[in-house]
């Protein structure tokens, strides 16, 4: 997939994404896919959007590019940033602009 859009992910809210950890994997659930304000830069190939993933693991992963696998979208390399922690796990965000 050359360029992903909000529509690709919006259909996958509530689905699991396997995160390749090298020696195993974790499952993150896509909990939100929402548009971001457009700035109207010349040459934009897609409208900006944000994704939120929830991990039930208590282990905090550092921000970096992770290889994610989803049944509908296949394999994607996405830069994830931990943005919140609660009693149910950790929330990670990805921004596409």
PDB file of C-alpha atoms in Angstrom:
ATOM      1  CA  UNK A   1       0.000   0.000   0.000  1.00  0.00           C
ATOM      2  CA  UNK A   2       1.715   3.193  -1.145  1.00  0.00           C
ATOM      3  CA  UNK A   3      -0.195   5.850   0.797  1.00  0.00           C
ATOM      4  CA  UNK A   4      -2.711   5.134   3.531  1.00  0.00           C
ATOM      5  CA  UNK A   5      -5.658   7.397   4.293  1.00  0.00           C
ATOM      6  CA  UNK A   6      -8.104   7.881   7.119  1.00  0.00           C
ATOM      7  CA  UNK A   7     -10.656   5.780   5.223  1.00  0.00           C
ATOM      8  CA  UNK A   8      -8.325   2.764   5.273  1.00  0.00           C
ATOM      9  CA  UNK A   9      -8.088   2.875   9.077  1.00  0.00           C
ATOM     10  CA  UNK A  10     -11.645   4.021   9.857  1.00  0.00           C
ATOM     11  CA  UNK A  11     -12.901   0.636   8.655  1.00  0.00           C
ATOM     12  CA  UNK A  12     -10.540  -1.067  11.134  1.00  0.00           C
ATOM     13  CA  UNK A  13     -11.534   0.679  14.392  1.00  0.00           C
ATOM     14  CA  UNK A  14     -11.982  -2.002  17.038  1.00  0.00           C
ATOM     15  CA  UNK A  15      -9.681  -4.440  15.245  1.00  0.00           C
ATOM     16  CA  UNK A  16      -6.372  -5.833  16.433  1.00  0.00           C
ATOM     17  CA  UNK A  17      -2.984  -4.983  14.973  1.00  0.00           C
ATOM     18  CA  UNK A  18      -0.119  -7.359  15.727  1.00  0.00           C
ATOM     19  CA  UNK A  19       3.058  -5.496  16.651  1.00  0.00           C
ATOM     20  CA  UNK A  20       6.203  -7.365  15.610  1.00  0.00           C
ATOM     21  CA  UNK A  21       8.578  -7.377  18.583  1.00  0.00           C
ATOM     22  CA  UNK A  22      11.229  -9.539  16.947  1.00  0.00           C
ATOM     23  CA  UNK A  23      10.932 -12.487  19.345  1.00  0.00           C
ATOM     24  CA  UNK A  24       7.143 -12.335  19.576  1.00  0.00           C
ATOM     25  CA  UNK A  25       4.271  -9.964  19.097  1.00  0.00           C
ATOM     26  CA  UNK A  26       1.810  -7.804  21.010  1.00  0.00           C
ATOM     27  CA  UNK A  27      -1.713  -6.952  19.956  1.00  0.00           C
ATOM     28  CA  UNK A  28      -2.767  -3.317  19.870  1.00  0.00           C
ATOM     29  CA  UNK A  29      -6.413  -2.410  19.292  1.00  0.00           C
ATOM     30  CA  UNK A  30      -7.201   0.550  17.048  1.00  0.00           C
ATOM     31  CA  UNK A  31      -9.587   2.606  19.196  1.00  0.00           C
ATOM     32  CA  UNK A  32      -9.850   5.829  17.188  1.00  0.00           C
ATOM     33  CA  UNK A  33      -9.245   7.125  13.665  1.00  0.00           C
ATOM     34  CA  UNK A  34     -10.057  10.803  13.231  1.00  0.00           C
ATOM     35  CA  UNK A  35      -9.282  13.627  10.818  1.00  0.00           C
ATOM     36  CA  UNK A  36      -6.963  16.481  11.769  1.00  0.00           C
ATOM     37  CA  UNK A  37      -7.333  20.098  10.598  1.00  0.00           C
ATOM     38  CA  UNK A  38      -6.045  20.653   7.084  1.00  0.00           C
ATOM     39  CA  UNK A  39      -3.484  23.369   6.568  1.00  0.00           C
ATOM     40  CA  UNK A  40      -3.741  23.364   2.784  1.00  0.00           C
ATOM     41  CA  UNK A  41      -0.066  22.910   1.991  1.00  0.00           C
ATOM     42  CA  UNK A  42       0.760  22.649  -1.689  1.00  0.00           C
ATOM     43  CA  UNK A  43       1.432  19.095  -2.796  1.00  0.00           C
ATOM     44  CA  UNK A  44      -0.369  17.305   0.060  1.00  0.00           C
ATOM     45  CA  UNK A  45      -1.110  13.740  -1.016  1.00  0.00           C
ATOM     46  CA  UNK A  46      -3.654  13.026   1.733  1.00  0.00           C
ATOM     47  CA  UNK A  47      -5.669  14.776   4.401  1.00  0.00           C
ATOM     48  CA  UNK A  48      -3.993  14.586   7.830  1.00  0.00           C
ATOM     49  CA  UNK A  49      -5.356  12.181  10.445  1.00  0.00           C
ATOM     50  CA  UNK A  50      -4.641  10.682  13.854  1.00  0.00           C
ATOM     51  CA  UNK A  51      -4.865   7.104  15.105  1.00  0.00           C
ATOM     52  CA  UNK A  52      -5.056   5.876  18.696  1.00  0.00           C
ATOM     53  CA  UNK A  53      -4.118   2.321  19.620  1.00  0.00           C
ATOM     54  CA  UNK A  54      -4.571   0.648  23.017  1.00  0.00           C
ATOM     55  CA  UNK A  55      -2.172  -1.908  24.407  1.00  0.00           C
ATOM     56  CA  UNK A  56      -3.332  -3.973  27.375  1.00  0.00           C
ATOM     57  CA  UNK A  57       0.315  -4.592  28.249  1.00  0.00           C
ATOM     58  CA  UNK A  58       1.678  -2.679  31.230  1.00  0.00           C
ATOM     59  CA  UNK A  59       5.088  -2.531  29.512  1.00  0.00           C
ATOM     60  CA  UNK A  60       5.753   0.917  28.040  1.00  0.00           C
ATOM     61  CA  UNK A  61       7.219   0.738  24.547  1.00  0.00           C
ATOM     62  CA  UNK A  62       9.424   3.632  23.379  1.00  0.00           C
ATOM     63  CA  UNK A  63       8.368   5.880  20.540  1.00  0.00           C
ATOM     64  CA  UNK A  64       9.675   4.491  17.284  1.00  0.00           C
ATOM     65  CA  UNK A  65       8.608   2.860  14.039  1.00  0.00           C
ATOM     66  CA  UNK A  66       6.864  -0.474  14.598  1.00  0.00           C
ATOM     67  CA  UNK A  67       5.815  -3.075  12.057  1.00  0.00           C
ATOM     68  CA  UNK A  68       2.067  -3.656  12.409  1.00  0.00           C
ATOM     69  CA  UNK A  69       0.024  -6.392  10.780  1.00  0.00           C
ATOM     70  CA  UNK A  70      -3.730  -6.268  10.305  1.00  0.00           C
ATOM     71  CA  UNK A  71      -5.998  -8.733   8.503  1.00  0.00           C
ATOM     72  CA  UNK A  72      -7.544  -6.014   6.302  1.00  0.00           C
ATOM     73  CA  UNK A  73      -4.577  -3.667   5.773  1.00  0.00           C
ATOM     74  CA  UNK A  74      -1.671  -6.093   5.704  1.00  0.00           C
ATOM     75  CA  UNK A  75       1.758  -5.041   6.996  1.00  0.00           C
ATOM     76  CA  UNK A  76       2.471  -1.371   7.743  1.00  0.00           C
ATOM     77  CA  UNK A  77       5.441   0.388   9.337  1.00  0.00           C
ATOM     78  CA  UNK A  78       4.047   3.124  11.616  1.00  0.00           C
ATOM     79  CA  UNK A  79       5.716   5.575  14.000  1.00  0.00           C
ATOM     80  CA  UNK A  80       3.951   5.189  17.370  1.00  0.00           C
ATOM     81  CA  UNK A  81       4.233   7.464  20.391  1.00  0.00           C
ATOM     82  CA  UNK A  82       2.957   6.546  23.877  1.00  0.00           C
ATOM     83  CA  UNK A  83       0.577   9.343  24.943  1.00  0.00           C
ATOM     84  CA  UNK A  84      -1.349   8.043  27.979  1.00  0.00           C
ATOM     85  CA  UNK A  85      -1.541   5.268  30.556  1.00  0.00           C
ATOM     86  CA  UNK A  86      -4.529   4.120  32.578  1.00  0.00           C
ATOM     87  CA  UNK A  87      -5.622   1.045  34.529  1.00  0.00           C
ATOM     88  CA  UNK A  88      -6.397  -0.796  31.282  1.00  0.00           C
ATOM     89  CA  UNK A  89      -3.038  -0.271  29.577  1.00  0.00           C
ATOM     90  CA  UNK A  90      -1.214   2.243  27.401  1.00  0.00           C
ATOM     91  CA  UNK A  91      -2.466   4.448  24.562  1.00  0.00           C
ATOM     92  CA  UNK A  92      -0.217   5.032  21.539  1.00  0.00           C
ATOM     93  CA  UNK A  93      -0.772   7.649  18.841  1.00  0.00           C
ATOM     94  CA  UNK A  94       0.211   7.829  15.193  1.00  0.00           C
ATOM     95  CA  UNK A  95      -0.103  11.067  13.187  1.00  0.00           C
ATOM     96  CA  UNK A  96      -0.252  11.092   9.389  1.00  0.00           C
ATOM     97  CA  UNK A  97       0.147  14.426   7.639  1.00  0.00           C
TER      98      UNK A  97
END
